[in-house]
Amino acid sequence: MNAQPPLSSPSRGWLRAGASAPAPRRQRSVWVRVLLALTSTTAVFATAGVVAAAAVIPPVGARRTARDAALREIGAQVAPGEQIVAQTFASQRRWTDMWRESFGVVVATDRRLLYVGAPPTPLLRPRDDGPLELLVESYPYDAAFTLDPRTIWRGRGRGLVLRTPAVQVDFIVDDRNWTDAQRVAVASAKARGVVSREIEQLDATLRAPAPVAAQYVFHIVRRGETLTGLARRYRTSPDVLRQLNQLSQDGIRVGQRLRVPKVEVEDSTALQ
């Protein structure tokens, strides 16, 4: 009977005399796998939080750099003879900048409201060395706008709210600059009031005076008559009739009693 050769396979070497069996492979427990998963998720959220913070929080020194540049630009923007009445540091958060904060200055002069600010640092590339590309907004006092100090961001902050017929602009103001912001709003409202009165006086001066007439009579408006037709009939102008009757527009109504110059007319509809 032939003897069998000894087993020489490496996988079964432990069967030889004196060899010990390998330890069984241990499987990770459920809690270990959970902890590993939580650790990975936490790392992802932490990375995302750091990226978001870098996008929202401005770099160190960005506030001072932007405000210094804005002040220099204000000096260049003010025209000869134009006087600065009040100013305040402010900032903006625009959706076009992913709500990142940009810093600047709001200035009330004797001619206009002016804002100069520096846009935030680009996210994907560092800002090149050199002068900042500043944003300049000018609102003359003869334009239609209002500027009011009030709470913004649903009561979470305070600032200046500028409204025009087309857009609303919010300027965020820190507590330390709130008094200056109120001075800007008051100076702007006062200057706009002065400009409005000057425009009204100019309109009154340029408005054609009523012609001198020996006597005026009253006309009762009938159906189909217009202010232009009555002006032609009484040999005057619609503007004169508006002044004589304090009309703000050309519309007249049937039965309305109008003051007109006394002239010789064919139709006897003018009443003494």
Tab-separated table of C-alpha atoms in Angstrom:
chain	number	residue	atom	x	y	z
A	1	MET	CA	0.000	0.000	0.000
A	2	ASN	CA	1.521	3.268	-1.175
A	3	ALA	CA	1.945	6.021	1.373
A	4	GLN	CA	0.285	9.370	0.535
A	5	PRO	CA	2.569	12.424	0.179
A	6	PRO	CA	2.404	14.958	3.005
A	7	LEU	CA	0.181	17.984	2.509
A	8	SER	CA	2.262	20.930	1.377
A	9	SER	CA	-0.468	23.450	0.405
A	10	PRO	CA	0.145	26.849	2.086
A	11	SER	CA	-3.543	27.173	2.857
A	12	ARG	CA	-3.404	24.084	4.951
A	13	GLY	CA	-0.014	24.380	6.484
A	14	TRP	CA	-1.600	24.715	9.889
A	15	LEU	CA	-2.535	21.037	9.687
A	16	ARG	CA	1.095	20.123	10.135
A	17	ALA	CA	2.274	19.149	13.541
A	18	GLY	CA	2.921	22.085	15.840
A	19	ALA	CA	1.058	24.629	13.649
A	20	SER	CA	-1.761	26.692	15.211
A	21	ALA	CA	-5.026	27.499	13.503
A	22	PRO	CA	-5.419	31.135	12.218
A	23	ALA	CA	-7.711	33.439	14.180
A	24	PRO	CA	-11.105	33.956	12.573
A	25	ARG	CA	-11.631	37.317	10.806
A	26	ARG	CA	-13.617	39.617	13.001
A	27	GLN	CA	-16.531	41.539	11.459
A	28	ARG	CA	-17.175	45.203	12.355
A	29	SER	CA	-20.058	45.669	14.710
A	30	VAL	CA	-23.107	47.726	13.799
A	31	TRP	CA	-22.109	50.553	16.157
A	32	VAL	CA	-18.675	50.838	14.583
A	33	ARG	CA	-20.202	51.164	11.121
A	34	VAL	CA	-22.648	53.797	12.407
A	35	LEU	CA	-19.849	55.794	13.989
A	36	LEU	CA	-17.819	55.685	10.781
A	37	ALA	CA	-20.819	56.872	8.760
A	38	LEU	CA	-21.501	59.712	11.189
A	39	THR	CA	-17.868	60.746	11.113
A	40	SER	CA	-17.907	60.914	7.305
A	41	THR	CA	-21.164	62.897	7.274
A	42	THR	CA	-19.838	65.307	9.879
A	43	ALA	CA	-16.724	65.884	7.817
A	44	VAL	CA	-18.829	66.651	4.728
A	45	PHE	CA	-21.014	69.120	6.611
A	46	ALA	CA	-18.013	70.703	8.261
A	47	THR	CA	-16.363	71.226	4.891
A	48	ALA	CA	-19.554	72.713	3.478
A	49	GLY	CA	-19.837	75.006	6.499
A	50	VAL	CA	-16.302	76.256	6.056
A	51	VAL	CA	-16.939	76.973	2.369
A	52	ALA	CA	-20.216	78.787	3.183
A	53	ALA	CA	-18.546	80.833	5.897
A	54	ALA	CA	-15.773	81.817	3.518
A	55	ALA	CA	-18.409	82.951	1.025
A	56	VAL	CA	-20.426	85.013	3.520
A	57	ILE	CA	-17.847	86.343	5.990
A	58	PRO	CA	-15.602	88.989	4.418
A	59	PRO	CA	-11.828	88.586	4.604
A	60	VAL	CA	-9.934	90.284	7.398
A	61	GLY	CA	-9.395	93.949	6.584
A	62	ALA	CA	-11.914	94.010	3.708
A	63	ARG	CA	-14.218	96.430	5.545
A	64	ARG	CA	-11.519	99.035	6.191
A	65	THR	CA	-10.015	98.694	2.711
A	66	ALA	CA	-13.393	99.149	1.021
A	67	ARG	CA	-14.391	102.135	3.159
A	68	ASP	CA	-11.068	103.897	2.654
A	69	ALA	CA	-11.391	103.463	-1.103
A	70	ALA	CA	-15.014	104.697	-0.987
A	71	LEU	CA	-14.030	107.840	0.928
A	72	ARG	CA	-11.332	108.630	-1.624
A	73	GLU	CA	-13.829	108.138	-4.447
A	74	ILE	CA	-16.354	110.417	-2.694
A	75	GLY	CA	-13.767	113.175	-2.743
A	76	ALA	CA	-13.333	112.672	-6.486
A	77	GLN	CA	-17.090	112.493	-7.180
A	78	VAL	CA	-18.072	115.702	-5.385
A	79	ALA	CA	-18.273	118.536	-7.912
A	80	PRO	CA	-16.736	121.971	-7.333
A	81	GLY	CA	-19.033	123.977	-5.092
A	82	GLU	CA	-20.945	120.878	-3.933
A	83	GLN	CA	-20.973	120.520	-0.158
A	84	ILE	CA	-21.228	117.342	1.920
A	85	VAL	CA	-23.914	117.781	4.594
A	86	ALA	CA	-23.901	114.329	6.252
A	87	GLN	CA	-22.419	110.883	5.666
A	88	THR	CA	-22.460	107.410	7.179
A	89	PHE	CA	-20.755	104.078	6.674
A	90	ALA	CA	-23.125	101.438	5.299
A	91	SER	CA	-23.095	98.097	3.518
A	92	GLN	CA	-25.246	96.109	1.117
A	93	ARG	CA	-26.084	92.483	0.471
A	94	ARG	CA	-27.211	91.882	-3.122
A	95	TRP	CA	-28.466	88.624	-4.526
A	96	THR	CA	-26.181	89.169	-7.527
A	97	ASP	CA	-23.236	88.852	-5.094
A	98	MET	CA	-24.724	85.725	-3.450
A	99	TRP	CA	-25.762	87.939	-0.496
A	100	ARG	CA	-22.152	88.629	0.427
A	101	GLU	CA	-21.614	91.965	2.139
A	102	SER	CA	-20.099	94.932	0.330
A	103	PHE	CA	-18.985	98.012	2.257
A	104	GLY	CA	-19.267	101.676	1.336
A	105	VAL	CA	-20.399	105.189	2.284
A	106	VAL	CA	-23.761	106.973	1.916
A	107	VAL	CA	-23.391	110.743	1.529
A	108	ALA	CA	-25.985	113.533	1.490
A	109	THR	CA	-24.734	116.656	-0.273
A	110	ASP	CA	-26.597	119.876	-0.973
A	111	ARG	CA	-27.361	118.574	-4.499
A	112	ARG	CA	-27.857	114.791	-4.359
A	113	LEU	CA	-27.627	111.536	-2.454
A	114	LEU	CA	-24.505	109.543	-3.271
A	115	TYR	CA	-23.434	105.969	-2.491
A	116	VAL	CA	-19.989	104.563	-3.203
A	117	GLY	CA	-19.200	100.954	-2.318
A	118	ALA	CA	-16.724	98.212	-3.127
A	119	PRO	CA	-18.089	94.858	-4.366
A	120	PRO	CA	-17.104	91.745	-2.388
A	121	THR	CA	-14.023	89.709	-3.211
A	122	PRO	CA	-14.661	87.158	-6.015
A	123	LEU	CA	-15.155	83.596	-4.823
A	124	LEU	CA	-13.379	81.696	-7.584
A	125	ARG	CA	-10.324	83.900	-7.953
A	126	PRO	CA	-8.520	86.361	-5.708
A	127	ARG	CA	-8.876	90.044	-6.431
A	128	ASP	CA	-6.035	91.365	-8.547
A	129	ASP	CA	-3.666	93.858	-7.001
A	130	GLY	CA	-4.651	97.367	-7.945
A	131	PRO	CA	-7.509	99.845	-7.432
A	132	LEU	CA	-10.922	98.474	-6.456
A	133	GLU	CA	-13.765	98.532	-8.965
A	134	LEU	CA	-16.170	100.750	-7.023
A	135	LEU	CA	-19.930	100.958	-7.420
A	136	VAL	CA	-21.224	104.562	-7.635
A	137	GLU	CA	-24.931	105.418	-7.339
A	138	SER	CA	-26.178	109.023	-7.592
A	139	TYR	CA	-29.723	110.252	-6.844
A	140	PRO	CA	-30.343	113.968	-7.600
A	141	TYR	CA	-32.839	115.680	-5.323
A	142	ASP	CA	-35.098	116.608	-8.235
A	143	ALA	CA	-35.614	112.865	-8.943
A	144	ALA	CA	-38.448	110.857	-7.411
A	145	PHE	CA	-37.079	108.945	-4.405
A	146	THR	CA	-37.410	108.692	-0.633
A	147	LEU	CA	-34.850	107.764	2.023
A	148	ASP	CA	-36.076	106.546	5.420
A	149	PRO	CA	-34.240	105.070	8.442
A	150	ARG	CA	-36.003	101.904	9.564
A	151	THR	CA	-35.588	98.252	10.469
A	152	ILE	CA	-34.727	95.866	7.649
A	153	TRP	CA	-34.254	92.151	7.145
A	154	ARG	CA	-37.531	91.460	8.966
A	155	GLY	CA	-36.516	93.382	12.039
A	156	ARG	CA	-33.080	91.771	12.380
A	157	GLY	CA	-31.170	94.930	11.555
A	158	ARG	CA	-31.426	98.652	10.931
A	159	GLY	CA	-30.536	100.736	7.945
A	160	LEU	CA	-31.584	103.265	5.314
A	161	VAL	CA	-34.293	102.252	2.836
A	162	LEU	CA	-34.178	104.100	-0.484
A	163	ARG	CA	-37.253	103.802	-2.695
A	164	THR	CA	-37.665	104.919	-6.292
A	165	PRO	CA	-40.589	104.233	-8.641
A	166	ALA	CA	-38.630	101.281	-10.046
A	167	VAL	CA	-36.545	99.766	-7.245
A	168	GLN	CA	-35.890	99.589	-3.489
A	169	VAL	CA	-32.341	99.673	-2.132
A	170	ASP	CA	-31.438	98.723	1.457
A	171	PHE	CA	-28.314	100.118	3.126
A	172	ILE	CA	-27.302	98.189	6.271
A	173	VAL	CA	-26.049	100.409	9.103
A	174	ASP	CA	-24.227	99.327	12.281
A	175	ASP	CA	-25.407	100.555	15.670
A	176	ARG	CA	-22.329	102.736	16.028
A	177	ASN	CA	-23.249	104.577	12.784
A	178	TRP	CA	-27.027	104.766	13.363
A	179	THR	CA	-26.961	108.433	14.470
A	180	ASP	CA	-25.002	109.397	11.335
A	181	ALA	CA	-27.507	107.487	9.199
A	182	GLN	CA	-30.391	109.460	10.699
A	183	ARG	CA	-28.548	112.698	9.918
A	184	VAL	CA	-28.199	111.585	6.295
A	185	ALA	CA	-31.946	110.888	6.052
A	186	VAL	CA	-32.869	114.259	7.581
A	187	ALA	CA	-30.426	116.175	5.356
A	188	SER	CA	-31.737	114.373	2.260
A	189	ALA	CA	-35.381	115.134	3.088
A	190	LYS	CA	-34.618	118.801	3.815
A	191	ALA	CA	-32.654	119.259	0.590
A	192	ARG	CA	-35.367	117.564	-1.487
A	193	GLY	CA	-37.955	119.905	0.064
A	194	VAL	CA	-35.907	122.943	-0.940
A	195	VAL	CA	-35.504	121.660	-4.492
A	196	SER	CA	-39.247	120.930	-4.773
A	197	ARG	CA	-40.139	124.466	-3.687
A	198	GLU	CA	-37.659	125.928	-6.163
A	199	ILE	CA	-39.191	123.872	-8.971
A	200	GLU	CA	-42.698	125.017	-8.029
A	201	GLN	CA	-41.598	128.657	-7.982
A	202	LEU	CA	-39.940	128.249	-11.368
A	203	ASP	CA	-43.115	126.711	-12.825
A	204	ALA	CA	-45.183	129.572	-11.433
A	205	THR	CA	-42.804	132.098	-12.968
A	206	LEU	CA	-42.838	130.446	-16.397
A	207	ARG	CA	-46.607	129.935	-16.397
A	208	ALA	CA	-48.367	132.367	-18.765
A	209	PRO	CA	-50.290	135.026	-16.836
A	210	ALA	CA	-54.001	135.490	-17.411
A	211	PRO	CA	-54.795	138.201	-19.955
A	212	VAL	CA	-56.181	141.476	-18.747
A	213	ALA	CA	-59.888	141.640	-19.520
A	214	ALA	CA	-62.388	144.359	-18.851
A	215	GLN	CA	-64.829	141.833	-17.436
A	216	TYR	CA	-65.284	138.121	-16.901
A	217	VAL	CA	-68.454	136.120	-17.270
A	218	PHE	CA	-69.507	132.587	-16.418
A	219	HIS	CA	-70.168	129.808	-18.898
A	220	ILE	CA	-72.215	126.677	-18.107
A	221	VAL	CA	-70.637	123.632	-19.731
A	222	ARG	CA	-72.946	121.721	-22.066
A	223	ARG	CA	-72.665	118.209	-23.439
A	224	GLY	CA	-69.925	117.790	-26.021
A	225	GLU	CA	-67.979	120.912	-25.047
A	226	THR	CA	-64.258	120.721	-24.270
A	227	LEU	CA	-61.810	123.109	-22.675
A	228	THR	CA	-59.953	123.505	-25.961
A	229	GLY	CA	-63.177	124.298	-27.828
A	230	LEU	CA	-64.216	126.866	-25.199
A	231	ALA	CA	-60.796	128.493	-25.342
A	232	ARG	CA	-61.114	128.874	-29.103
A	233	ARG	CA	-64.667	130.154	-28.738
A	234	TYR	CA	-63.745	132.818	-26.181
A	235	ARG	CA	-60.541	133.763	-28.041
A	236	THR	CA	-58.150	132.608	-25.342
A	237	SER	CA	-56.060	129.506	-24.534
A	238	PRO	CA	-56.744	126.356	-22.485
A	239	ASP	CA	-53.941	127.353	-20.105
A	240	VAL	CA	-55.662	130.671	-19.366
A	241	LEU	CA	-58.968	128.930	-18.696
A	242	ARG	CA	-57.208	126.494	-16.338
A	243	GLN	CA	-55.707	129.393	-14.403
A	244	LEU	CA	-58.981	131.312	-14.240
A	245	ASN	CA	-60.824	128.285	-12.861
A	246	GLN	CA	-57.931	126.637	-10.925
A	247	LEU	CA	-58.146	123.457	-12.969
A	248	SER	CA	-55.389	120.854	-12.700
A	249	GLN	CA	-56.373	119.129	-15.973
A	250	ASP	CA	-58.353	119.706	-19.159
A	251	GLY	CA	-61.302	117.540	-18.186
A	252	ILE	CA	-64.600	119.419	-17.603
A	253	ARG	CA	-68.091	118.106	-16.865
A	254	VAL	CA	-71.580	118.974	-17.997
A	255	GLY	CA	-73.159	121.683	-15.868
A	256	GLN	CA	-69.822	122.969	-14.565
A	257	ARG	CA	-69.632	126.751	-14.085
A	258	LEU	CA	-66.509	128.194	-15.698
A	259	ARG	CA	-65.107	131.707	-15.607
A	260	VAL	CA	-64.278	132.985	-19.115
A	261	PRO	CA	-63.293	136.336	-20.637
A	262	LYS	CA	-66.209	138.409	-21.836
A	263	VAL	CA	-66.170	138.648	-25.622
A	264	GLU	CA	-68.753	139.096	-28.336
A	265	VAL	CA	-70.014	135.609	-29.246
A	266	GLU	CA	-72.730	134.520	-31.577
A	267	ASP	CA	-74.256	132.024	-29.165
A	268	SER	CA	-75.724	133.572	-26.015
A	269	THR	CA	-74.647	130.812	-23.605
A	270	ALA	CA	-72.495	133.066	-21.422
A	271	LEU	CA	-74.340	134.069	-18.248
A	272	GLN	CA	-73.645	137.217	-16.307
